[in-house]
Amino acid sequence: MNLAAGSNQPAITYLNHETTVRSWLLTRDHKRIGVMFLVGVIFALLLGGIFAMALRIELLTPGPTVMAPMTYNRMFTLHGVTMVWLFMIPAIPSAFGNFVLPIMLGAKDVAFPRLNLASFYIYLAGSLLTVFGMLWSGADTGWTFYTPYSTVSPTTVTPILMGVFIIGFSTIITGLNFITTVHTLRAPGMHWTRIPLFVWTIYGTSVIQVVATPVLGMVLLLVAAERVLGMGIFDPSRGGDPVLFQHMFWFYSHPAVYIMVLPAMGVITEVVCAYSRKNIFGYKMVAASTFGIAFVGFFTWGHHMFVSGQSTFGSGVFGVLSMLVAIFTAIKIFNWVATLYGGSIDLKVPLLYVLGFIFLLMFGGMTGVAVATTSLDVHWHDTYFVVAHFHYIMVGAVLMAFLAALHYWWPKMFGRLYPERWSFLAAMTIIFGFIVTFLPQFLLGNMGMPRRYYEYPREMQWLHVLSTAGASLLAFGFGLIAIYLLWSLRYGAEAPVNAWGSRGYEWYSGSPPVPHNFTEAPRFEREVHDYTVAEVPRVY
Amino acid sequence: MSTESSPWEEHFGSRENQSQAAQLGMWIFLGSEVLLFTNLFVGYAVYRYYYPEVFVEASKHLKADWAMVQTLLLVTSSLFVVLAVHAIRQGRQLQTVLVLVLAIGMGLGFLGIKGWEYWEHWKEGALPGEYYRLAEVPERGGSLFFTLYFLLTGLHAIHMLVALGLLGWLVWGALTGKYTAEYHIPVEVGGLYWHLVDIFWLFIFPLLYLVE
């Protein structure tokens, strides 16, 4: 490969071979599209984070603090909509999946590069429409758009519904692109049993995206049509059934939790292997459990509806099916721990996030089993306990994995190293801040604090103050990360081609990679993350 | 950009590889399209269960005989699309254009009948939701039937329009000689999409027009 003089970086990379704005906006290179998605989801994270801070500040005192009740309702809706649809669902698959998946398979690009670019612009259009709806007057329905309220709410729900509907197309296209890529573009030597586990999880996620997203799209379209035409599908006064909405909505939105968490698990697997210098303990079990979660995830939607009047038998069945997810998740957790055990552990920042991830996933997962128990759920339903549970499992897991991926692949993507001490401090702040934010909310929920409430009894104030303090720490940690990562883009030390000495296949390409990923066809002769064989570092 | 001069894209290992990818991608997309319609079929099942008599009564206000004509048009057009794929595989571009134009004509005929049917519903007042004015069928249930009717047939009609655009684009490609006996992936996957639209109708037709 061609190296610049006096450096171990490739001279021509995907970043510098063309530098015009036009070459970025019309690119078909999956790496550039991944970077654009990364910028997009980080903006969404910032926006959702600002809404979250506003909520936490409002809840500092029992009565009104800084905003009116209606503003508060809009804030929590916008926080949820932004975080779920604009950040968590596309974050890892669309940004990091796009960047590393083809490289890991030894492919030059994804199967449909033009569709890939379209997927980004569809995401952008949907996001802009959603943000436009927010700025216009904002919805007050909560991110779940429950009917019949969402069909009559005087706020601007329709543009937000349509925005999320459009983003759904982006999700479907990305999913089908990845599935096709995995099936048709594997390089010679890339057998099914050699595919990196990150790719397996993205594949499983893509299957859920393709199967579940159309159902969500249609149900959002129905609510929008109901608002515009007064159709009455979900309006009981016209003979419709509001519970039907919940069935359709959760048929998508529960599997959507795994759209968020599965890629996160994939990242964690890569990082665990790289920093314990060992291949994963049980490759096949981890790959299979991905599909176990993806499959069972489709039969658990009823656990959102324990108190909606469905039959006791139905609730019981949904409860037991939901608990099955814990078994598949435990397979993964045991495998990560078993991989760490006896490994040559290098506690770099990405691995720190892995430890945070395992703690939050365990805690969130165990409380998940608790709320899947019908008798307990009747007590905790629609309280802060549920809020804390899903923040631990969805937000905690996605955030930890997102940050782990960001730090692990940063040198790969931009060819620069970030300052180790600052990143360590930021990681500790984030993990600690997260626990301080959401642990009190379990207690609040158990005391009976309902979700989405503007006011609360004075006895609960200290827990709310604690939670807001944690949120402030989180905000501080994010600020720190933003500063040193932006700093490193310009002033960071140049990264070696394989900054971590990882045996992941993506390091077979340059850091940053050349435009078509490889200068010659890569050969895959060992298992991924096989540290037992001696190997000269090589770049194709 | 190599893709402008040659239809073969360089990131695929071989031509068979590209063909496989295009087919697989289209099949996955078709699967997700099926699930898009599933919501409406589920809604239909639920409300038919809630209002069985009203649904039967309301369906008598649809024009089943004309729907039969539409069905014949669609199924025949699908046959022509199959013939187009067959022709282009042997490199007969003119024949491909001819049968595709016939298929497009039948699709337009289908949409014409649909438009006229909608107009009749409009005059009768058989409209969705709050615009429902059909006196003979009770509003509770009746308005839901027509809501689902318009959603199902409307969504199908939108898909028809997209599919017709696709066929038109294939005609253009065949006329300009872009497709040959070697390279005919777009005709194959475009044809698949047309068959999907056809199959949706084969479910919608009995559910709305025939079931009693």
PDB file of C-alpha atoms in Angstrom, chain A residues 286-409:
ATOM      1  CA  VAL A 286     -23.427 -15.457  20.845  1.00  0.00           C
ATOM      2  CA  ALA A 287     -24.426 -15.368  17.174  1.00  0.00           C
ATOM      3  CA  ALA A 288     -27.407 -17.633  17.794  1.00  0.00           C
ATOM      4  CA  SER A 289     -28.585 -15.691  20.837  1.00  0.00           C
ATOM      5  CA  THR A 290     -28.757 -12.597  18.604  1.00  0.00           C
ATOM      6  CA  PHE A 291     -31.401 -14.309  16.538  1.00  0.00           C
ATOM      7  CA  GLY A 292     -33.045 -15.692  19.667  1.00  0.00           C
ATOM      8  CA  ILE A 293     -33.563 -12.146  20.888  1.00  0.00           C
ATOM      9  CA  ALA A 294     -34.667 -10.935  17.467  1.00  0.00           C
ATOM     10  CA  PHE A 295     -37.205 -13.762  17.184  1.00  0.00           C
ATOM     11  CA  VAL A 296     -38.624 -13.716  20.698  1.00  0.00           C
ATOM     12  CA  GLY A 297     -38.769  -9.917  20.532  1.00  0.00           C
ATOM     13  CA  PHE A 298     -41.703 -10.207  18.158  1.00  0.00           C
ATOM     14  CA  PHE A 299     -43.807 -12.079  20.706  1.00  0.00           C
ATOM     15  CA  THR A 300     -43.463  -9.779  23.670  1.00  0.00           C
ATOM     16  CA  TRP A 301     -45.438  -6.701  22.666  1.00  0.00           C
ATOM     17  CA  GLY A 302     -48.310  -7.600  24.995  1.00  0.00           C
ATOM     18  CA  HIS A 303     -46.214  -6.854  28.066  1.00  0.00           C
ATOM     19  CA  HIS A 304     -46.836  -3.186  27.361  1.00  0.00           C
ATOM     20  CA  MET A 305     -50.532  -3.853  27.740  1.00  0.00           C
ATOM     21  CA  PHE A 306     -50.886  -5.773  30.997  1.00  0.00           C
ATOM     22  CA  VAL A 307     -53.349  -3.185  32.298  1.00  0.00           C
ATOM     23  CA  SER A 308     -55.143  -2.500  29.008  1.00  0.00           C
ATOM     24  CA  GLY A 309     -57.838  -5.084  29.686  1.00  0.00           C
ATOM     25  CA  GLN A 310     -56.293  -8.021  27.833  1.00  0.00           C
ATOM     26  CA  SER A 311     -57.010 -11.471  29.253  1.00  0.00           C
ATOM     27  CA  THR A 312     -55.078 -12.713  32.281  1.00  0.00           C
ATOM     28  CA  PHE A 313     -53.991 -15.718  30.247  1.00  0.00           C
ATOM     29  CA  GLY A 314     -52.699 -13.446  27.488  1.00  0.00           C
ATOM     30  CA  SER A 315     -50.776 -11.358  29.988  1.00  0.00           C
ATOM     31  CA  GLY A 316     -49.255 -14.482  31.494  1.00  0.00           C
ATOM     32  CA  VAL A 317     -48.105 -15.746  28.112  1.00  0.00           C
ATOM     33  CA  PHE A 318     -46.611 -12.392  27.176  1.00  0.00           C
ATOM     34  CA  GLY A 319     -44.912 -12.232  30.562  1.00  0.00           C
ATOM     35  CA  VAL A 320     -43.224 -15.606  30.152  1.00  0.00           C
ATOM     36  CA  LEU A 321     -42.205 -14.865  26.545  1.00  0.00           C
ATOM     37  CA  SER A 322     -40.694 -11.582  27.682  1.00  0.00           C
ATOM     38  CA  MET A 323     -38.597 -13.374  30.272  1.00  0.00           C
ATOM     39  CA  LEU A 324     -37.111 -15.561  27.520  1.00  0.00           C
ATOM     40  CA  VAL A 325     -35.259 -12.490  26.276  1.00  0.00           C
ATOM     41  CA  ALA A 326     -33.327 -12.508  29.538  1.00  0.00           C
ATOM     42  CA  ILE A 327     -32.042 -16.015  28.812  1.00  0.00           C
ATOM     43  CA  PHE A 328     -30.612 -15.042  25.420  1.00  0.00           C
ATOM     44  CA  THR A 329     -29.171 -11.881  26.913  1.00  0.00           C
ATOM     45  CA  ALA A 330     -27.592 -13.847  29.721  1.00  0.00           C
ATOM     46  CA  ILE A 331     -25.874 -16.060  27.135  1.00  0.00           C
ATOM     47  CA  LYS A 332     -24.181 -12.967  25.784  1.00  0.00           C
ATOM     48  CA  ILE A 333     -23.278 -11.570  29.190  1.00  0.00           C
ATOM     49  CA  PHE A 334     -21.770 -14.861  30.352  1.00  0.00           C
ATOM     50  CA  ASN A 335     -19.763 -15.044  27.138  1.00  0.00           C
ATOM     51  CA  TRP A 336     -18.373 -11.541  27.579  1.00  0.00           C
ATOM     52  CA  VAL A 337     -17.420 -12.273  31.150  1.00  0.00           C
ATOM     53  CA  ALA A 338     -15.923 -15.620  30.164  1.00  0.00           C
ATOM     54  CA  THR A 339     -13.916 -13.858  27.472  1.00  0.00           C
ATOM     55  CA  LEU A 340     -12.595 -11.317  29.954  1.00  0.00           C
ATOM     56  CA  TYR A 341     -11.732 -14.121  32.369  1.00  0.00           C
ATOM     57  CA  GLY A 342      -8.084 -15.006  31.997  1.00  0.00           C
ATOM     58  CA  GLY A 343      -7.725 -12.519  29.183  1.00  0.00           C
ATOM     59  CA  SER A 344      -4.799 -10.163  28.860  1.00  0.00           C
ATOM     60  CA  ILE A 345      -6.877  -7.159  29.801  1.00  0.00           C
ATOM     61  CA  ASP A 346      -5.934  -3.698  28.628  1.00  0.00           C
ATOM     62  CA  LEU A 347      -8.310  -1.296  30.396  1.00  0.00           C
ATOM     63  CA  LYS A 348      -8.578   1.354  27.694  1.00  0.00           C
ATOM     64  CA  VAL A 349     -11.547   3.717  27.504  1.00  0.00           C
ATOM     65  CA  PRO A 350     -13.736   1.579  25.209  1.00  0.00           C
ATOM     66  CA  LEU A 351     -13.397  -1.306  27.667  1.00  0.00           C
ATOM     67  CA  LEU A 352     -14.402   1.019  30.484  1.00  0.00           C
ATOM     68  CA  TYR A 353     -17.635   1.701  28.620  1.00  0.00           C
ATOM     69  CA  VAL A 354     -18.057  -2.056  28.240  1.00  0.00           C
ATOM     70  CA  LEU A 355     -17.956  -2.459  32.003  1.00  0.00           C
ATOM     71  CA  GLY A 356     -20.534   0.326  32.313  1.00  0.00           C
ATOM     72  CA  PHE A 357     -22.598  -1.425  29.654  1.00  0.00           C
ATOM     73  CA  ILE A 358     -22.522  -4.789  31.426  1.00  0.00           C
ATOM     74  CA  PHE A 359     -23.589  -3.212  34.720  1.00  0.00           C
ATOM     75  CA  LEU A 360     -26.427  -1.202  33.171  1.00  0.00           C
ATOM     76  CA  LEU A 361     -27.592  -4.106  31.013  1.00  0.00           C
ATOM     77  CA  MET A 362     -27.648  -6.457  34.002  1.00  0.00           C
ATOM     78  CA  PHE A 363     -29.490  -3.994  36.187  1.00  0.00           C
ATOM     79  CA  GLY A 364     -31.879  -2.929  33.452  1.00  0.00           C
ATOM     80  CA  GLY A 365     -32.376  -6.521  32.378  1.00  0.00           C
ATOM     81  CA  MET A 366     -33.156  -7.822  35.830  1.00  0.00           C
ATOM     82  CA  THR A 367     -35.686  -5.029  36.406  1.00  0.00           C
ATOM     83  CA  GLY A 368     -37.061  -6.045  33.027  1.00  0.00           C
ATOM     84  CA  VAL A 369     -37.774  -9.514  34.321  1.00  0.00           C
ATOM     85  CA  ALA A 370     -39.403  -7.827  37.308  1.00  0.00           C
ATOM     86  CA  VAL A 371     -41.751  -5.700  35.217  1.00  0.00           C
ATOM     87  CA  ALA A 372     -42.529  -8.686  32.979  1.00  0.00           C
ATOM     88  CA  THR A 373     -44.104 -10.251  36.072  1.00  0.00           C
ATOM     89  CA  THR A 374     -47.731  -9.220  35.805  1.00  0.00           C
ATOM     90  CA  SER A 375     -48.457  -8.846  39.510  1.00  0.00           C
ATOM     91  CA  LEU A 376     -45.445  -6.572  40.000  1.00  0.00           C
ATOM     92  CA  ASP A 377     -46.138  -4.618  36.844  1.00  0.00           C
ATOM     93  CA  VAL A 378     -49.578  -3.629  38.091  1.00  0.00           C
ATOM     94  CA  HIS A 379     -47.773  -1.800  40.905  1.00  0.00           C
ATOM     95  CA  TRP A 380     -45.068  -0.229  38.734  1.00  0.00           C
ATOM     96  CA  HIS A 381     -47.067   0.399  35.572  1.00  0.00           C
ATOM     97  CA  ASP A 382     -46.632   3.939  34.212  1.00  0.00           C
ATOM     98  CA  THR A 383     -44.422   4.966  37.107  1.00  0.00           C
ATOM     99  CA  TYR A 384     -40.840   6.186  37.167  1.00  0.00           C
ATOM    100  CA  PHE A 385     -39.815   2.570  37.794  1.00  0.00           C
ATOM    101  CA  VAL A 386     -40.578   1.820  34.157  1.00  0.00           C
ATOM    102  CA  VAL A 387     -38.900   5.053  33.082  1.00  0.00           C
ATOM    103  CA  ALA A 388     -35.772   4.054  34.997  1.00  0.00           C
ATOM    104  CA  HIS A 389     -35.930   0.491  33.625  1.00  0.00           C
ATOM    105  CA  PHE A 390     -36.037   1.466  29.983  1.00  0.00           C
ATOM    106  CA  HIS A 391     -33.459   4.186  30.428  1.00  0.00           C
ATOM    107  CA  TYR A 392     -31.086   1.641  31.925  1.00  0.00           C
ATOM    108  CA  ILE A 393     -31.638  -0.939  29.225  1.00  0.00           C
ATOM    109  CA  MET A 394     -32.163   1.154  26.120  1.00  0.00           C
ATOM    110  CA  VAL A 395     -30.400   4.413  26.806  1.00  0.00           C
ATOM    111  CA  GLY A 396     -27.727   3.031  29.080  1.00  0.00           C
ATOM    112  CA  ALA A 397     -26.846   0.205  26.763  1.00  0.00           C
ATOM    113  CA  VAL A 398     -27.004   2.218  23.557  1.00  0.00           C
ATOM    114  CA  LEU A 399     -25.107   5.147  25.009  1.00  0.00           C
ATOM    115  CA  MET A 400     -22.327   3.021  26.487  1.00  0.00           C
ATOM    116  CA  ALA A 401     -21.946   1.042  23.276  1.00  0.00           C
ATOM    117  CA  PHE A 402     -22.170   4.166  21.150  1.00  0.00           C
ATOM    118  CA  LEU A 403     -19.382   5.806  23.136  1.00  0.00           C
ATOM    119  CA  ALA A 404     -17.367   2.574  23.154  1.00  0.00           C
ATOM    120  CA  ALA A 405     -17.707   2.356  19.368  1.00  0.00           C
ATOM    121  CA  LEU A 406     -16.893   6.022  18.942  1.00  0.00           C
ATOM    122  CA  HIS A 407     -13.661   5.666  20.904  1.00  0.00           C
ATOM    123  CA  TYR A 408     -12.719   2.237  19.563  1.00  0.00           C
ATOM    124  CA  TRP A 409     -13.173   3.160  15.896  1.00  0.00           C
TER     125      TRP A 409
END
